[in-house]
Amino acid sequence: MKRSVSALDWPTLCGRQPAAALIPQSLREHAKFFEAQTRETLFRTGDPVRHIHLVISGEARLIRMDRHGGEIILQRSRGGFIAEASLDSRAYHCDGIASEPTAILALPASAFRSALDADPAFCKAWQMQLAKEVRKLRAQCERLSLHNAADRIIHYIESEGTDGVLILSQSRKSWAAELGLSHESLYRTLRRMQDDGLLFVDGTRLATKP
Amino acid sequence: MKRSVSALDWPTLCGRQPAAALIPQSLREHAKFFEAQTRETLFRTGDPVRHIHLVISGEARLIRMDRHGGEIILQRSRGGFIAEASLDSRAYHCDGIASEPTAILALPASAFRSALDADPAFCKAWQMQLAKEVRKLRAQCERLSLHNAADRIIHYIESEGTDGVLILSQSRKSWAAELGLSHESLYRTLRRMQDDGLLFVDGTRLATKP
DNA sequence: CGTACTTTTGAATCGCATCAAATCTGGTGG
DNA sequence: CCACCAGATTTGATGCGATTCAAAAGTACG
């Protein structure tokens, strides 16, 4: 299943996922590549943190269950790292799953820490990665603080899209979960916003202007 | 108003705020100390990032206004850094204000970046600081994803308190804003939870068990 | 004391969650 | 190719809970 990437080729990997380019040689040697199926578990809450995962293609999610079995999406990574902050934790605080067929690079946590110590450029890149995640999470908190569905939708398009246009990279149902809404509410609100001329929808393309 | 900390004494500062101990000598020399009044602005959205602020005592907040003038609290720092992720941004994305009389250490951003490059221990400490903020924000997102007031209150006590007990360090009104609730909702829900024996309140002490 | 703010309660309203069910979709295997 | 299935999309009806507006009582502070 898992195999060393010495068999694969790094230029191709870096082409597919820019974050791969940041990884120094010392760490590359320890990378393991594998492919996960839909709903396959990468790690579970409580598992010791042995690897840092880089999503090459597909999508991985960080999730927790609320008290009544509802699934809460804490991170959704399509290309790039997932559960970055686990690097200095003993164990995971959430579950990690692939939400579609996904290609993953697993980097041993210990080698990862050594590489950060040894390579200042990698260290700085990792810091920027964490800072970016902080900003993304603040935007998510701001969005979840909005008290109605339409405002959250607009906020999402403005902050995750480009120039008022968003190409939705997931089903509407799971988008609803990310917005903290029931999927019925999302469908109804999208409909109403279109009727009111506040939103222009064409397949997966959502725009706030015509 | 602002003054160099050479006039002050670092051992005392470090005693009051552990994060001060992380700051290397090269950066300490450029630190400016000042005290902000309630509602005083530290920086505004769009301002260039010239300093990183460390809260020594009191409280500073990162806030944004929503479309209807409502105030959204993005970070609340009582001791420790505020707006950490601004270090690698040109300009602030939020406003920073003191929410009570607050003592602040302002560290020039350029000297801060140099110190990170030069001092591996400081660099590592900063990384852990960012990772901690990521985990805190994930908890906040998880909380805001809960669909009723009581669950958010319990979640807050469990994740911000110790062993099911929380000493509230702010007014209930501003706690309500942090929970994404109207203050009336929070008051009523606290009352109901007490009546139902789900919560035990004594002044600022909130506990989930008697 | 007076002012500003928080805390508290009341009543009316609205939006979202929930339960239910029909339709549509893509993918699988016979 | 078609039947079938799982999951996504869509619409409807209902009830609850949160927001909102309003106002009174409590509290801190100069």
Coordinates of C-alpha atoms in Angstrom, one line a residue, chain B residues 69-159:
Chain B
G69 CA -22.4 47.4 12.6
G70 CA -22.4 44.4 14.9
E71 CA -19.1 43.8 16.5
I72 CA -17.5 40.4 15.9
I73 CA -14.7 39.3 18.3
L74 CA -12.0 37.4 16.5
Q75 CA -9.5 37.1 19.3
R76 CA -9.4 38.0 23.0
S77 CA -5.9 38.1 24.6
R78 CA -5.4 38.4 28.3
G79 CA -1.6 38.0 28.5
G80 CA 0.3 36.8 25.5
F81 CA 0.5 38.0 21.9
I82 CA -2.3 39.4 19.8
A83 CA -2.7 39.3 16.0
E84 CA 0.2 36.9 15.7
A85 CA -0.6 36.0 12.1
S86 CA -0.2 39.7 11.1
L87 CA 3.6 39.2 11.2
D88 CA 3.7 38.1 7.6
S89 CA 1.0 40.5 6.4
R90 CA 1.6 44.0 5.0
A91 CA -1.5 45.4 6.7
Y92 CA -4.0 44.5 9.4
H93 CA -7.2 42.7 8.5
C94 CA -8.9 43.6 11.7
D95 CA -9.0 46.4 14.4
G96 CA -7.1 45.9 17.7
I97 CA -8.5 47.6 20.8
A98 CA -7.9 47.5 24.5
S99 CA -11.1 46.4 26.2
E100 CA -9.9 47.6 29.7
P101 CA -6.8 49.4 31.0
T102 CA -4.1 47.4 29.5
A103 CA -0.3 47.2 29.5
I104 CA 1.3 46.5 26.2
L105 CA 4.8 45.7 24.8
A106 CA 5.2 46.7 21.2
L107 CA 7.9 44.8 19.3
P108 CA 9.0 46.2 15.9
A109 CA 7.9 43.7 13.2
S110 CA 11.2 44.0 11.3
A111 CA 13.3 43.3 14.4
F112 CA 10.9 40.5 15.2
R113 CA 11.5 38.8 11.9
S114 CA 15.2 39.2 12.3
A115 CA 15.1 37.7 15.7
L116 CA 13.1 34.7 14.3
D117 CA 15.8 34.2 11.7
A118 CA 18.7 34.5 14.1
D119 CA 17.4 32.6 17.1
P120 CA 16.3 29.0 16.6
A121 CA 14.8 28.7 20.1
F122 CA 12.7 31.8 19.6
C123 CA 11.7 30.5 16.2
K124 CA 10.5 27.2 17.6
A125 CA 8.6 29.0 20.5
W126 CA 6.9 31.2 17.9
Q127 CA 5.8 28.1 15.9
M128 CA 4.3 26.5 19.0
Q129 CA 2.5 29.8 19.7
L130 CA 1.0 29.7 16.2
A131 CA 0.0 26.1 16.5
K132 CA -1.6 26.8 19.9
E133 CA -3.6 29.6 18.3
V134 CA -4.7 27.2 15.5
R135 CA -6.0 24.7 18.1
K136 CA -7.8 27.4 20.0
L137 CA -9.5 28.7 16.8
R138 CA -10.6 25.2 15.8
A139 CA -12.2 24.9 19.2
Q140 CA -14.0 28.2 18.6
C141 CA -15.2 27.0 15.2
E142 CA -16.4 23.8 16.7
R143 CA -18.3 25.7 19.3
L144 CA -19.9 28.1 16.9
S145 CA -21.0 25.2 14.8
L146 CA -23.2 24.0 17.7
H147 CA -26.8 24.8 17.1
N148 CA -28.0 25.7 20.5
A149 CA -27.0 28.1 23.3
A150 CA -26.7 25.5 26.1
D151 CA -24.3 23.3 24.0
R152 CA -22.1 26.3 23.3
I153 CA -21.9 27.3 27.0
I154 CA -21.0 23.7 28.0
H155 CA -18.4 23.5 25.3
Y156 CA -16.9 26.8 26.4
I157 CA -16.6 25.7 30.0
E158 CA -15.2 22.4 29.1
S159 CA -12.6 23.7 26.7

